[in-house]
Each structure stands twice: as structure tokens, then as C-alpha cells.
Coordinates of N, CA and C and ligand atoms in Angstrom, one line a residue:
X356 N -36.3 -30.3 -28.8 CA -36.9 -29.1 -29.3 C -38.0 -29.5 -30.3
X357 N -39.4 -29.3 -29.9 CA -40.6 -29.5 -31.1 C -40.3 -28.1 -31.9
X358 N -41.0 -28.5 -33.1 CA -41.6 -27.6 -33.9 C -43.1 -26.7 -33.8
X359 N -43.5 -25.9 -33.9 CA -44.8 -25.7 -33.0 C -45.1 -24.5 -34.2
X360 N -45.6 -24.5 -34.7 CA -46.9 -23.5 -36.2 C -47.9 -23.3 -35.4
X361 N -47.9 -21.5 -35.7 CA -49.3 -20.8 -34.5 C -50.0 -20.1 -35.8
X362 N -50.7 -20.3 -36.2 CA -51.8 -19.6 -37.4 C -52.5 -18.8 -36.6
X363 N -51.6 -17.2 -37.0 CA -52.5 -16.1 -36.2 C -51.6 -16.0 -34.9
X364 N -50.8 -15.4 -34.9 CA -49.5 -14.9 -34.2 C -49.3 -13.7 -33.7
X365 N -50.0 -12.6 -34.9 CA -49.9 -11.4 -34.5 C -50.0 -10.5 -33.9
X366 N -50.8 -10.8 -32.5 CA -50.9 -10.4 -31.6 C -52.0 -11.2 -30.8
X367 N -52.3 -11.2 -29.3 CA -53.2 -11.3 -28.3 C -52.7 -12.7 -28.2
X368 N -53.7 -13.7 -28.3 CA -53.0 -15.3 -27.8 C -52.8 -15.7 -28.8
X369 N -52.7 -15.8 -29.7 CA -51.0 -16.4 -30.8 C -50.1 -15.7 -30.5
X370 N -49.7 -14.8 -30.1 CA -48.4 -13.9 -29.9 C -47.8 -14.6 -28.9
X371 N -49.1 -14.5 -28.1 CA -48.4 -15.2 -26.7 C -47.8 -16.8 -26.5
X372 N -49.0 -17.6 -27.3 CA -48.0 -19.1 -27.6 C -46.8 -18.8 -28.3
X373 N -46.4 -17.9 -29.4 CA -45.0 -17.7 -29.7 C -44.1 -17.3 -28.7
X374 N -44.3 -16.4 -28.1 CA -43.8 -15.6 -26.7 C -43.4 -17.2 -26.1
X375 N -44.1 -17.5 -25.7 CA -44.2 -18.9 -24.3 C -43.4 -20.1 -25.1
X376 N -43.4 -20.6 -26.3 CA -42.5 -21.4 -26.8 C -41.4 -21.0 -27.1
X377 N -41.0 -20.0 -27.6 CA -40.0 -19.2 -28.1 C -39.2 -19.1 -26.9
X378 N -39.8 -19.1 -25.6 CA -38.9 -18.8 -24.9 C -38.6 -20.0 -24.1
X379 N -38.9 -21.1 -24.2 CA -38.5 -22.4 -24.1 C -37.6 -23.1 -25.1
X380 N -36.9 -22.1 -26.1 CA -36.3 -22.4 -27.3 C -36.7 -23.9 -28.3
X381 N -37.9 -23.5 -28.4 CA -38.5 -24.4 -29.1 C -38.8 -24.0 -30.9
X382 N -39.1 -24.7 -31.9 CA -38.8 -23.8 -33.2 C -40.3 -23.5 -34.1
X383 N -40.3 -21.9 -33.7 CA -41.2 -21.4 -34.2 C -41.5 -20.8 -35.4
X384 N -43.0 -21.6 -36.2 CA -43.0 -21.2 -37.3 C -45.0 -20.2 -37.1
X385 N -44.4 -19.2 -37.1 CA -45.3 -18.7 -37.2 C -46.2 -17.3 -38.3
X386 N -47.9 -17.4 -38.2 CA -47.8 -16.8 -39.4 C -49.0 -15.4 -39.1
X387 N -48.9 -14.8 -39.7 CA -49.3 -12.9 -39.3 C -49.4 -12.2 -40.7
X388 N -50.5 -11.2 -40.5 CA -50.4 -10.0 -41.9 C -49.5 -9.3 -42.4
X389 N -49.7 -8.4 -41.1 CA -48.8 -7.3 -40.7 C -47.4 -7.4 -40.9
X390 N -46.7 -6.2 -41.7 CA -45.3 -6.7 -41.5 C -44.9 -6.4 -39.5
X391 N -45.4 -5.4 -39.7 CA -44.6 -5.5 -37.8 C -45.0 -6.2 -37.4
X392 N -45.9 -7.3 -37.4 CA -45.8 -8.2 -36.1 C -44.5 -9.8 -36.6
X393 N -44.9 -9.2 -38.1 CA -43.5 -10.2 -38.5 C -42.2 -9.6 -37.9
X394 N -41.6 -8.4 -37.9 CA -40.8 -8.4 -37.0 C -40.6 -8.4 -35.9
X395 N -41.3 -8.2 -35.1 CA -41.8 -8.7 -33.5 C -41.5 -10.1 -33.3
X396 N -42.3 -11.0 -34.0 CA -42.1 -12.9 -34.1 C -40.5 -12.8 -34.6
X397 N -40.5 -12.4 -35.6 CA -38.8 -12.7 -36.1 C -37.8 -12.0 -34.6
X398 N -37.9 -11.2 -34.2 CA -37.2 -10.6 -32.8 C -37.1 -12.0 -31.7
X399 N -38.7 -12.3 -31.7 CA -38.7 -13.3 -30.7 C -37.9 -14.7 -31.1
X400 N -37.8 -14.7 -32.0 CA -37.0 -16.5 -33.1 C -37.9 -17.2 -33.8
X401 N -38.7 -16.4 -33.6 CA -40.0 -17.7 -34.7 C -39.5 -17.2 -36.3
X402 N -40.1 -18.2 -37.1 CA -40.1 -18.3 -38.5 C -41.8 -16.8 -39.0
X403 N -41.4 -16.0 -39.1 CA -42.7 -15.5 -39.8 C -43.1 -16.4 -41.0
X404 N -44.4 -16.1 -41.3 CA -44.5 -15.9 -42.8 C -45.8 -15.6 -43.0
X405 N -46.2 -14.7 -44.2 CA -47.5 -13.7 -44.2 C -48.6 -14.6 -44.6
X406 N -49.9 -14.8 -43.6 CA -51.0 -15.9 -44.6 C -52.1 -15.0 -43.7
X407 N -53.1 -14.7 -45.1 CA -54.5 -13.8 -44.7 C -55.1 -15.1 -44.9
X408 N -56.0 -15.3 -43.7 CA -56.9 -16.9 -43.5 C -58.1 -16.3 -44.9
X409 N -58.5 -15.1 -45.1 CA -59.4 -15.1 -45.8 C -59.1 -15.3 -47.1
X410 N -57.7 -15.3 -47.8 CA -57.7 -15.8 -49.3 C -57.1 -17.6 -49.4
X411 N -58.3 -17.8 -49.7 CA -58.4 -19.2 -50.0 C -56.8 -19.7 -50.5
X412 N -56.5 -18.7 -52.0 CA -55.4 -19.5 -52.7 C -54.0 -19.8 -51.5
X413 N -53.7 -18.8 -50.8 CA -52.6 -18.1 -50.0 C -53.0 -20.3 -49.0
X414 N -54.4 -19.9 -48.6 CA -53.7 -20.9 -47.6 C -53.6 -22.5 -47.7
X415 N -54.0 -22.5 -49.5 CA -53.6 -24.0 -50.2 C -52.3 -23.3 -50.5
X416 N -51.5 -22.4 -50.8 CA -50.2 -22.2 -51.5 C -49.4 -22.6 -49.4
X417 N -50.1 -22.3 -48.7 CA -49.2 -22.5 -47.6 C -49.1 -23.9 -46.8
X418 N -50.4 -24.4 -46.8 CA -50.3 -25.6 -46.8 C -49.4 -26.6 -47.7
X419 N -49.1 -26.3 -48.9 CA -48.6 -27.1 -49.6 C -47.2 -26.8 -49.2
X420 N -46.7 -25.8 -48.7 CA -45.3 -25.2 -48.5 C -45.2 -26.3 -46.7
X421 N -46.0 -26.4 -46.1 CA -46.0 -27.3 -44.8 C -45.7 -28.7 -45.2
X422 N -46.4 -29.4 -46.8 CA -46.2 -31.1 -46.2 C -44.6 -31.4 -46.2
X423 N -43.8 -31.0 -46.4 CA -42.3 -31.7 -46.0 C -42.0 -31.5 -44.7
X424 N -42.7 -31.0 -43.9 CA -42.8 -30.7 -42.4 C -43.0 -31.4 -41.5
X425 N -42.0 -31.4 -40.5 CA -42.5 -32.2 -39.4 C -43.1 -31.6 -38.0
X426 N -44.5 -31.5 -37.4 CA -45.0 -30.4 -36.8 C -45.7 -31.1 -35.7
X427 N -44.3 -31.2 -34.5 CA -45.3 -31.7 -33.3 C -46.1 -30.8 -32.5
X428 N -46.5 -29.3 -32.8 CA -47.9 -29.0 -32.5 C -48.4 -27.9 -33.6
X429 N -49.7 -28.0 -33.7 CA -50.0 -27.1 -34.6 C -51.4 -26.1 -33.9
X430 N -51.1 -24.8 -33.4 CA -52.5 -24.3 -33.2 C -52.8 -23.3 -33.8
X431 N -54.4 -23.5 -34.7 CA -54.6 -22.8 -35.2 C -55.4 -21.8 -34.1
X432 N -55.5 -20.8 -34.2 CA -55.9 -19.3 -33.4 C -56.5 -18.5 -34.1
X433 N -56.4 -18.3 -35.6 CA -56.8 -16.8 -36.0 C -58.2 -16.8 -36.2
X434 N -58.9 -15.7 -35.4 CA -60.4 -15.6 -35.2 C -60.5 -14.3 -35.4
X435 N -62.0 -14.0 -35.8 CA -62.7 -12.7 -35.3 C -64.0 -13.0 -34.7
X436 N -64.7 -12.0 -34.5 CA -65.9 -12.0 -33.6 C -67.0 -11.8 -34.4
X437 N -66.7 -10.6 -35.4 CA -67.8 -9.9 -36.2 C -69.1 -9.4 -35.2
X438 N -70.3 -9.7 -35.8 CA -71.3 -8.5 -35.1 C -71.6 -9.0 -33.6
X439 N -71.7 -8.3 -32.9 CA -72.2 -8.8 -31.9 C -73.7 -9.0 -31.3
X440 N -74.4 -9.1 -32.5 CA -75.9 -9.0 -33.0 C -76.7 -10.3 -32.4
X441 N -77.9 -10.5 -31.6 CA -78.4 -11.5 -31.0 C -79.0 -12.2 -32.2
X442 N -79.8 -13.4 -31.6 CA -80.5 -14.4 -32.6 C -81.9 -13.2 -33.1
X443 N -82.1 -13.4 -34.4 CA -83.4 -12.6 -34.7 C -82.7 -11.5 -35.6
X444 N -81.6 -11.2 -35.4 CA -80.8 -10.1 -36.1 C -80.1 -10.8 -37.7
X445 N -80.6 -10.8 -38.7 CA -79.9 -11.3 -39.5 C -78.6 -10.7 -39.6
X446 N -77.4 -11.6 -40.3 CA -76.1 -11.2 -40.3 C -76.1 -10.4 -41.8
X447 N -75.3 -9.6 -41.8 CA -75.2 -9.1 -43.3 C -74.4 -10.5 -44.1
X448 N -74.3 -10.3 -45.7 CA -73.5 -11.2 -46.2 C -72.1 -11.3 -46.2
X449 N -71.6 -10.0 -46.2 CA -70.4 -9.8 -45.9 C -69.3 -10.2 -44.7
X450 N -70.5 -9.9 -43.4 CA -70.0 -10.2 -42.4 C -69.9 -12.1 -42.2
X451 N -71.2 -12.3 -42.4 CA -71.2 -13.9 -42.5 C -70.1 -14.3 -43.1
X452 N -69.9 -14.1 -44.6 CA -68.4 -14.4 -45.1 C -67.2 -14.3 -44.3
X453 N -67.2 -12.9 -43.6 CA -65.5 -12.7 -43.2 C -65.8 -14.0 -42.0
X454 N -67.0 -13.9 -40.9 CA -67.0 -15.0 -40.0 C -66.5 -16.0 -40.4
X455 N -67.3 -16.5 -41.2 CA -67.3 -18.5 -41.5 C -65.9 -18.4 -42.1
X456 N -65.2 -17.9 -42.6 CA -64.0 -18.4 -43.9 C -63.2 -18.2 -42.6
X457 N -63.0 -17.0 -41.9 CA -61.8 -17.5 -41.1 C -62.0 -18.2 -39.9
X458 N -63.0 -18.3 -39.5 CA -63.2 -19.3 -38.5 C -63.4 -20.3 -38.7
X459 N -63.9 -20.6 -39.9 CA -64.2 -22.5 -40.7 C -63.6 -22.8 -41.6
X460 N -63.7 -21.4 -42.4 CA -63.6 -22.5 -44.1 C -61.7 -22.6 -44.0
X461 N -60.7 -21.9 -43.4 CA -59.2 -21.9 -43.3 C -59.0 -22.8 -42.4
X462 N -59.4 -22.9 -41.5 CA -59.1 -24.2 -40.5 C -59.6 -25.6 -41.2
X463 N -60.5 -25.4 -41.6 CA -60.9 -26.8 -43.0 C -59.9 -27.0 -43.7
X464 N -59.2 -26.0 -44.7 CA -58.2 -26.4 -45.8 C -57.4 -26.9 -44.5
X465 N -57.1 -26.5 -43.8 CA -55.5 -25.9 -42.9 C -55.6 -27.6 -42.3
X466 N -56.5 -28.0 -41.4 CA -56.5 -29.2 -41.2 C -55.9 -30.6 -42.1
X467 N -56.6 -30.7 -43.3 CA -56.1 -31.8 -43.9 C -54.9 -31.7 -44.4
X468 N -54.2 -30.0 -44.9 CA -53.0 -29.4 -45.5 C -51.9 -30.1 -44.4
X469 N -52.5 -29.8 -43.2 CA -51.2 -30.0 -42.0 C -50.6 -31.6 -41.8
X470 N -52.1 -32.4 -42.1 CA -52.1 -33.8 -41.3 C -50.7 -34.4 -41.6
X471 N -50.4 -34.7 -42.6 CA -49.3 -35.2 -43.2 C -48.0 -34.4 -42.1
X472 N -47.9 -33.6 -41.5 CA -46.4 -33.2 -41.0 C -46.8 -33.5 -39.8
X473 N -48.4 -33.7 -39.4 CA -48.7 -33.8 -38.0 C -48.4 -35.1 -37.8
X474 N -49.2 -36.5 -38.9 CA -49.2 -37.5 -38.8 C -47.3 -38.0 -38.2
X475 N -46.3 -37.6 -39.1 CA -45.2 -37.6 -39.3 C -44.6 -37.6 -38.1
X476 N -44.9 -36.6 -37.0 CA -44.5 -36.4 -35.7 C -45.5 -37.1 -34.8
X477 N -46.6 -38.0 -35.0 CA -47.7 -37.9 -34.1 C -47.5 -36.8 -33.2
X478 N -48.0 -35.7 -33.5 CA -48.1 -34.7 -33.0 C -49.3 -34.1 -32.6
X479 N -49.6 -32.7 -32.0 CA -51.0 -32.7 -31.3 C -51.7 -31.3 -32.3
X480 N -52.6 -31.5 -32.6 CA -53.7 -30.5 -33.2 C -54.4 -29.7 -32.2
X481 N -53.9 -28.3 -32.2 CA -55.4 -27.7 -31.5 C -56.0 -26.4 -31.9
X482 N -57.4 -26.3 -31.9 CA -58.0 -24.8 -32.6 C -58.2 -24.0 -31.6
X483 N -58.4 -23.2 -31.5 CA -58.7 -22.0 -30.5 C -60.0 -21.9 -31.0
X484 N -60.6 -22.3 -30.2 CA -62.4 -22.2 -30.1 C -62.7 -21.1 -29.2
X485 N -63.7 -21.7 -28.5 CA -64.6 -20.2 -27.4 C -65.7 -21.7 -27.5
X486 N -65.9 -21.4 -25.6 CA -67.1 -21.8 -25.2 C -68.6 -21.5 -25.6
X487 N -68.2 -20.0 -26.5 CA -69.6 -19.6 -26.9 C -69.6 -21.3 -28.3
X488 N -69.2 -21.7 -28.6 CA -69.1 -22.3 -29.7 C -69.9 -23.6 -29.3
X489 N -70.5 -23.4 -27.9 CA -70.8 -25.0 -27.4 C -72.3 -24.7 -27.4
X490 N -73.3 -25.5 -27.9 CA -74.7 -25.8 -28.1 C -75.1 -25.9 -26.6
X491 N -74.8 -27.0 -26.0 CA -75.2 -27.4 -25.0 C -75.0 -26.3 -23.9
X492 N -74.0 -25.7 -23.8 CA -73.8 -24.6 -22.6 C -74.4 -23.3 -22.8
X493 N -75.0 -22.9 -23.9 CA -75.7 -21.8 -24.5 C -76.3 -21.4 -23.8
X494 N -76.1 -19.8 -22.8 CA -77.4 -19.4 -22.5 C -77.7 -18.0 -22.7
X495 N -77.4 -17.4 -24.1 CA -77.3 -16.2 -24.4 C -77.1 -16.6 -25.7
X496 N -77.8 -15.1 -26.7 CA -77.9 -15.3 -28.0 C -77.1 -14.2 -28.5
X497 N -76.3 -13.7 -27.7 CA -75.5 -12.3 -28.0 C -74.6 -13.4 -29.2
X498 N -73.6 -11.9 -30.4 CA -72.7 -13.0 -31.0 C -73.5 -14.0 -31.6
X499 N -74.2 -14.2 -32.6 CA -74.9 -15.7 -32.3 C -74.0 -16.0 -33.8
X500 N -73.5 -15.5 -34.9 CA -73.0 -15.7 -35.9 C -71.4 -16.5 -35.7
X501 N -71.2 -15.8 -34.6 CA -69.6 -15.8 -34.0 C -69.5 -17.4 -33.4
X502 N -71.0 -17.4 -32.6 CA -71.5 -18.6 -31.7 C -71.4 -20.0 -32.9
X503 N -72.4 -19.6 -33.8 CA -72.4 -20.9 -35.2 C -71.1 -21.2 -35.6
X504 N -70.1 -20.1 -35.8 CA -69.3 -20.7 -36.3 C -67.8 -21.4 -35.8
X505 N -68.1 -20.8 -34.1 CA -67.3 -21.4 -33.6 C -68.0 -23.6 -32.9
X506 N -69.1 -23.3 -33.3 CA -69.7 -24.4 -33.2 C -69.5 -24.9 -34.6
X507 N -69.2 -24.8 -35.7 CA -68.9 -25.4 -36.7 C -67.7 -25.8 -37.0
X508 N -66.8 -25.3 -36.1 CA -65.1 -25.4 -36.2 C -65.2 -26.5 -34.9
X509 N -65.9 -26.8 -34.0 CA -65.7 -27.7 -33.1 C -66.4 -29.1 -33.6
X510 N -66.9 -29.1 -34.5 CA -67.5 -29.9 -35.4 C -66.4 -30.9 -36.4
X511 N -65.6 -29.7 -36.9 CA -64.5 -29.9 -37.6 C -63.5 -30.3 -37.2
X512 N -63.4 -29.8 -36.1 CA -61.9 -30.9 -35.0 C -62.3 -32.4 -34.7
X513 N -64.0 -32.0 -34.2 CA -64.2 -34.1 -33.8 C -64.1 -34.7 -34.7
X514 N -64.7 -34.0 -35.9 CA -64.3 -34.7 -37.2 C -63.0 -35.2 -37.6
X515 N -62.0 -34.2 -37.3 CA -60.8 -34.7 -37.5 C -60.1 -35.3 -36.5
X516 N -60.4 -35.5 -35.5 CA -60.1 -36.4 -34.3 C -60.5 -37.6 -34.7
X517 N -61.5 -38.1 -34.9 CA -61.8 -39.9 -35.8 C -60.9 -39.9 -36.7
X518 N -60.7 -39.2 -37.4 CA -59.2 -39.5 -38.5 C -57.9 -39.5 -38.2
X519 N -57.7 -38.2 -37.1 CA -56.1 -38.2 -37.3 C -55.7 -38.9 -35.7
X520 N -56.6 -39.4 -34.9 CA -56.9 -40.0 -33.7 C -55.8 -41.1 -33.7
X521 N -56.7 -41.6 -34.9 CA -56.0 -43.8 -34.6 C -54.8 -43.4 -35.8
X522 N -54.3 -42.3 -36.2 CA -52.4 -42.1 -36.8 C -51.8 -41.2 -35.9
X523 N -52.6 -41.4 -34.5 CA -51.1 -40.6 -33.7 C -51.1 -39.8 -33.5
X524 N -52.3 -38.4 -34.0 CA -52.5 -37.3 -33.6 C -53.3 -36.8 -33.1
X525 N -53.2 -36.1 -30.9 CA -54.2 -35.7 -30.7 C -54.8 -34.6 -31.0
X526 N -56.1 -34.8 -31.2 CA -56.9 -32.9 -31.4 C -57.6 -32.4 -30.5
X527 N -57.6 -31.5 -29.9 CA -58.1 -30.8 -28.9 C -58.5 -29.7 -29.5
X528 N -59.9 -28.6 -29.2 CA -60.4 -27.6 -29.1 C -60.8 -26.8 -27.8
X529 N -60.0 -25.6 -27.8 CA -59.6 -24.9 -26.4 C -60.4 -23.8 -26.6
X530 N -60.7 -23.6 -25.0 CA -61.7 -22.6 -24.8 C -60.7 -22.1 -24.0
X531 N -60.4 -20.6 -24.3 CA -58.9 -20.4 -23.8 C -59.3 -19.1 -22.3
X532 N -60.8 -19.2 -22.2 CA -61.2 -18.6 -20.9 C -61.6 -17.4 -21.9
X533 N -61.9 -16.1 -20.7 CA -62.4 -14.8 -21.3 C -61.1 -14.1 -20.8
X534 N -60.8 -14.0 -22.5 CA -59.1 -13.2 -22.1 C -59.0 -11.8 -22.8
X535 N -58.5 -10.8 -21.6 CA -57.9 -9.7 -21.8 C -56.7 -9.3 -23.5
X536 N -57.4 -9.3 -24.3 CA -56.7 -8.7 -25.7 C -57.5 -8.2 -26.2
X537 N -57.5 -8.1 -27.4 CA -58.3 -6.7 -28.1 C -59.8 -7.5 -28.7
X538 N -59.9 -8.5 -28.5 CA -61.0 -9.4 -29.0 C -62.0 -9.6 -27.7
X539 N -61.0 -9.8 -26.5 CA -61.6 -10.2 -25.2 C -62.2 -8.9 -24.2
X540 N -61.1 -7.8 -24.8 CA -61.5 -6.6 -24.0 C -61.0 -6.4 -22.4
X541 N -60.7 -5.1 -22.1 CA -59.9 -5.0 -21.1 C -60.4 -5.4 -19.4
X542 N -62.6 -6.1 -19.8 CA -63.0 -6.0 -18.6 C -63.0 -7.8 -18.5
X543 N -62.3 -8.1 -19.5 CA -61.9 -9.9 -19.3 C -61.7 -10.1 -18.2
X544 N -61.8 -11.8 -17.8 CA -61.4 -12.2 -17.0 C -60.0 -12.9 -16.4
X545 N -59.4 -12.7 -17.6 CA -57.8 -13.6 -17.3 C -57.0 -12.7 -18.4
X546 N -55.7 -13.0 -17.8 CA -54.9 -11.9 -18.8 C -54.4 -13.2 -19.9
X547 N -53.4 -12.8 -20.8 CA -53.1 -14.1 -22.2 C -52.1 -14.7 -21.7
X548 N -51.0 -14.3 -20.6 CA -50.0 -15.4 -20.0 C -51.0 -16.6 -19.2
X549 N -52.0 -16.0 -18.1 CA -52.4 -17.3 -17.6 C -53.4 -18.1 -18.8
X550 N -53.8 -17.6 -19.9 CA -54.4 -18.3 -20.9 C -54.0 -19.3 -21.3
X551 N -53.0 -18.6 -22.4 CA -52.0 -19.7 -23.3 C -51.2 -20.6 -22.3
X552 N -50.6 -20.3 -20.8 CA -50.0 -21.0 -20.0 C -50.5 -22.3 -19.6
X553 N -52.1 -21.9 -19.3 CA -52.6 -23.5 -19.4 C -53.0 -23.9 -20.2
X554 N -53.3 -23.5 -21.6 CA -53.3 -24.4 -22.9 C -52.1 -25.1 -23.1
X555 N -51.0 -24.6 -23.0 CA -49.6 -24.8 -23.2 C -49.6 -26.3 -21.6
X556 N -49.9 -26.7 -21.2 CA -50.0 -27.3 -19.9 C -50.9 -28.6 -20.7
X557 N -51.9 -27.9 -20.9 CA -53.0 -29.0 -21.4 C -51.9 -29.8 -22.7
X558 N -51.7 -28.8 -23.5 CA -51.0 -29.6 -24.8 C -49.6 -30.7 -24.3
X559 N -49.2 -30.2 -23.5 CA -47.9 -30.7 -22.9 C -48.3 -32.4 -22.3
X560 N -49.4 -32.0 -21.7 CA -50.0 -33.7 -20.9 C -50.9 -34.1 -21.8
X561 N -50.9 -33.7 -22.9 CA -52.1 -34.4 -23.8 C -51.3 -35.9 -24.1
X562 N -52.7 -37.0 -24.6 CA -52.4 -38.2 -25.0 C -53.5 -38.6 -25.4
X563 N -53.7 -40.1 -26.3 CA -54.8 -40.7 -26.8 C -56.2 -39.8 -26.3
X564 N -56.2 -40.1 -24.4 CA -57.5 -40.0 -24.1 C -57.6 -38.7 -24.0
X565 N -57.0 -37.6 -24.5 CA -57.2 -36.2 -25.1 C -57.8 -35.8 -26.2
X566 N -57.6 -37.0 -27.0 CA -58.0 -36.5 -28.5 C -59.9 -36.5 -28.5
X567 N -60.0 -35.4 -29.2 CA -61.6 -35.0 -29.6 C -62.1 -34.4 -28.4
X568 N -61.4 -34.0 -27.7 CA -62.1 -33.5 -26.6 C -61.9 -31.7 -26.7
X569 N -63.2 -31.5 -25.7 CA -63.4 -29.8 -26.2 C -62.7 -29.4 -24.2
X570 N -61.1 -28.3 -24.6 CA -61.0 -28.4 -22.8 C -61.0 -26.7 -22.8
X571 N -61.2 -26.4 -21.8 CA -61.1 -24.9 -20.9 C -59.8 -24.5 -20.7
X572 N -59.4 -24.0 -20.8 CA -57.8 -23.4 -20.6 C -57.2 -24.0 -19.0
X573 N -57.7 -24.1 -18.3 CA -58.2 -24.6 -16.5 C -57.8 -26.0 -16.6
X574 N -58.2 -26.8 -18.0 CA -58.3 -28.5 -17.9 C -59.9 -29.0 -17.5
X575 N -60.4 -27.8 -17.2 CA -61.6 -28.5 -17.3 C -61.9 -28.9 -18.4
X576 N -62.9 -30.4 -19.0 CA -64.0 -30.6 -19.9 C -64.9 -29.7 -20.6
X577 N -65.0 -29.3 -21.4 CA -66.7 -28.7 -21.4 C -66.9 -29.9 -22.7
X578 N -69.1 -29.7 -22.9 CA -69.6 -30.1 -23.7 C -69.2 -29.7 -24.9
X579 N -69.8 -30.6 -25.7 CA -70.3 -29.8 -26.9 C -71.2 -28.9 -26.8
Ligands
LIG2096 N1 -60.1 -13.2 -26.0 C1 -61.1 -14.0 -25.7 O1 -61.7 -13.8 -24.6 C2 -61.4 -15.2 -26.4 C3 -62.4 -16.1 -25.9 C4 -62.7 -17.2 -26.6 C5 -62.1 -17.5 -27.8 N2 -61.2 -16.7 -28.3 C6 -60.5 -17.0 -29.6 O2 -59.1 -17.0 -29.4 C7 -58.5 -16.7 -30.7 C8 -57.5 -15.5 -30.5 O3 -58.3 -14.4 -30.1 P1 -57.6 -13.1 -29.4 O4 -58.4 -12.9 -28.1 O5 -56.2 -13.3 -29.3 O6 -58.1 -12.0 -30.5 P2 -57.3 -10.8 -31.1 O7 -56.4 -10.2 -30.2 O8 -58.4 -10.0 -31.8 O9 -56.4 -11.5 -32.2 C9 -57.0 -12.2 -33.3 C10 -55.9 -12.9 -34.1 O10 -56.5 -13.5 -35.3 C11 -55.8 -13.0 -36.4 N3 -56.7 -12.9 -37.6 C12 -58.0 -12.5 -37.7 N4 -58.4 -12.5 -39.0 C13 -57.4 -13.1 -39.7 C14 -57.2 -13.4 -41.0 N5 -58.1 -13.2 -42.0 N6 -56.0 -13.9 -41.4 C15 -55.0 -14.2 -40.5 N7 -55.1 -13.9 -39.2 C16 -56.3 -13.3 -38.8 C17 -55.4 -11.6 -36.1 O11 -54.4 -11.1 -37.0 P3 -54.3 -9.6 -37.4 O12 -53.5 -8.9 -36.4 O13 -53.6 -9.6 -38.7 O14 -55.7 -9.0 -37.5 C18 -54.9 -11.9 -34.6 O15 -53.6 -12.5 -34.7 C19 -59.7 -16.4 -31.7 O16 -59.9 -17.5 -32.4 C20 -60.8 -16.1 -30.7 O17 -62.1 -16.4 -31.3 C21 -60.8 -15.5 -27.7

């Protein structure tokens, strides 16, 4: 039985990695706003516990509640999209904020907070990215705020891949396809079982030569 921490559980594909581990009886610690989706996860067997990625104190108070932990996977997931405004469109400041802090600046604390329970298990690291997040494959400026910051969290994983690489822990950043949930929208292309099913596949055969790599829910490669 691994241990498996889903940051951002409360519905769409964190729900569904809890769903999919949960039901492999594996021990889930997972974390959500909402009280109902805490009892939804608590129904399913996971560990709730409430962490808003946007207050800083909450996710040094939670990280520090992780290092006695032993955590052979950890994925962090909780994203938003914010505007869906092209290049030329300045972002408001507000919006830039809610972007970058939950898509960067919480996966930053959340990374080095975790290492120590990851190191512990050489266990596997992975973020829930988006292909929009890749420079090189870019051919549209729709989203472009959403685009930066998921290119700055993939930044943040290779980064942490040369560190937590050569102590035993692989990192991977997942492009988890164009998935049907309230972010992906109902004219997506994949529902969240076949999503998370092949992340959950990818994580399963991961090893050394996985680590820092950016993969497609599929197993395909993509660039940076
Ligand atoms: N769906 C797609 O097609 C697609 C494609 C590429 C990448 N992604 C990425 O996949 C991840 C999951 O997306 P999804 O499609 O499942 O989206 P979703 O249905 O909109 O779910 C977003 C999740 O992030 C959580 N979240 C957002 N802000 C948070 C905050 N401040 N603190 C804690 N949790 C927060 C939400 O929690 P609440 O319920 O509390 O709001 C929810 O659990 C995201 O990182 C997204 O960027 C999705």
C-alpha cells in the first residue's frame, strides 16, 4: 500500500486520482476547500484536510505538518485558468496574482516542504501542468497568462528534478490531455477516468530515466 497526497482533490482530476487510488486501497491523503468535497474524499477513504493554495501561511503550516511523512507519490493538481485573454491583452493585477500563486508560487513552497517525505520513500513527484505551458509547442496566444505560468511551474519541476533526481525521487510534469471537467469543458477531448488512468500508468512505470521529463497523459514526450 503507497501513500499518495493529491493537492486539489476536490473535484475534476484530483478527485479522480483519489477515486483511482482509493480504489486500489492505497492511503490517501488528500487536500480540498470545500467542506463537501471533504466528505466525498472522506466517503471515498482518503485523509481530507482543508489547504487554500492561495494563503501562503496555510501551505507552510501544511507542509510542515507533511515532513514526518512518508509519501511514495505526491501530485500536485490545483490550478485555475484565469482570463482567457490573448498576448497584447494586459492581465489585471488581481488576476495575475490569483494565476501565478496557485499555479507557481504553492507548488514552490509545496515542493521543497514535501522533499523530505518524498526523499524518505524515493518516491515520485508530479505537477499537473498543460501543454499550453510548453514554449516550444506554442501556436496560439489564447490564455497567454495561464500559458506563462504553467511554463513557470514546468520550469520549477526541472528545477527540482536536478535536486531531488540523484536522492531517489522521480519528477515528472503531466499534460493530462484536453479533459472534460469544469476547467476543460464539456466539448473536451477525453473524459478524467481515461486522463488520470494514464497518468496513474505513467507514474506506476516511472524510474530514473523519467525524472524531469514533461509527459502527455498517452506516454508521449512533449518539449519544453
Ligand atoms: N481539464 C483540462 O483540459 C486540463 C488541461 C491541461 C491541464 N489541466 C490542469 O489540470 C489541473 C486540474 O484541472 P481540472 O481540469 O481538474 O480543473 P477543475 O475541475 O477546474 O479543478 C481545479 C482544481 O483545482 C483546485 N483549486 C483551484 N484553486 C485552488 C486553490 N486556491 N486552493 C486549492 N485548490 C484550488 C480546485 O479546488 P476548488 O474546488 O476548491 O476550487 C479543484 O480541485 C489544473 O492544474 C489544470 O491547469 C487541465
Amino acid at each position: 500500500m503507497a501513500t499518495v497526497l493529491i493537492l486539489g482533490a476536490s473535484r475534476g482530476i484530483g478527485m479522480e486520482f483519489a477515486r483511482q487510488y482509493a480504489a486500489e486501497g492505497h492511503r490517501i491523503i488528500a487536500t480540498h476547500r470545500k467542506p463537501e468535497a471533504g466528505e466525498t474524499l472522506r466517503a471515498l477513504g482518503a485523509k481530507p484536510i482543508v489547504l487554500d493554495m492561495l494563503d501562503e501561511g496555510a501551505v507552510v503550516e501544511f507542509g510542515e505538518t507533511m515532513a514526518s511523512e512518508t509519501i511514495d507519490i505526491a501530485i500536485i493538481n490545483a490550478g485555475v485558468a484565469g482570463p482567457r485573454g490573448s498576448a497584447l491583452r494586459a492581465p489585471g493585477g488581481l488576476d495575475f496574482d490569483a494565476v501565478m500563486h496557485t499555479n507557481v508560487r504553492a507548488p514552490m513552497q509545496l515542493i521543497p516542504a514535501l522533499s523530505p517525505a518524498l526523499i524518505a520513500a524515493r518516491g515520485k513527484l508530479a505537477v499537473v501542468s498543460s501543454k499550453m505551458g510548453s514554449v516550444s509547442l506554442m501556436t496560439s496566444t489564447a490564455s497567454w497568462l495561464y500559458r506563462a505560468s504553467k511554463a513557470a511551474l514546468n520550469s520549477a519541476l526541472k528545477a527540482a528534478s536536478l535536486e531531488l533526481g540523484p536522492q531517489g525521487v522521480t519528477c515528472i510534469a503531466f499534460h493530462p490531455g484536453w479533459v472534460r471537467t469544469d476547467m476543460g469543458g464539456g466539448s473536451a477531448d477525453i473524459d478524467v477516468q481515461s486522463s488520470v488512468s494514464g497518468m496513474r500508468r505513467i507514474l506506476a512505470a516511472a524510474n530514473d530515466s523519467s525524472n524531469g521529463k514533461f509527459i502527455n497523459y498517452n506516454g508521449e514526450q512533449l518539449s519544453w
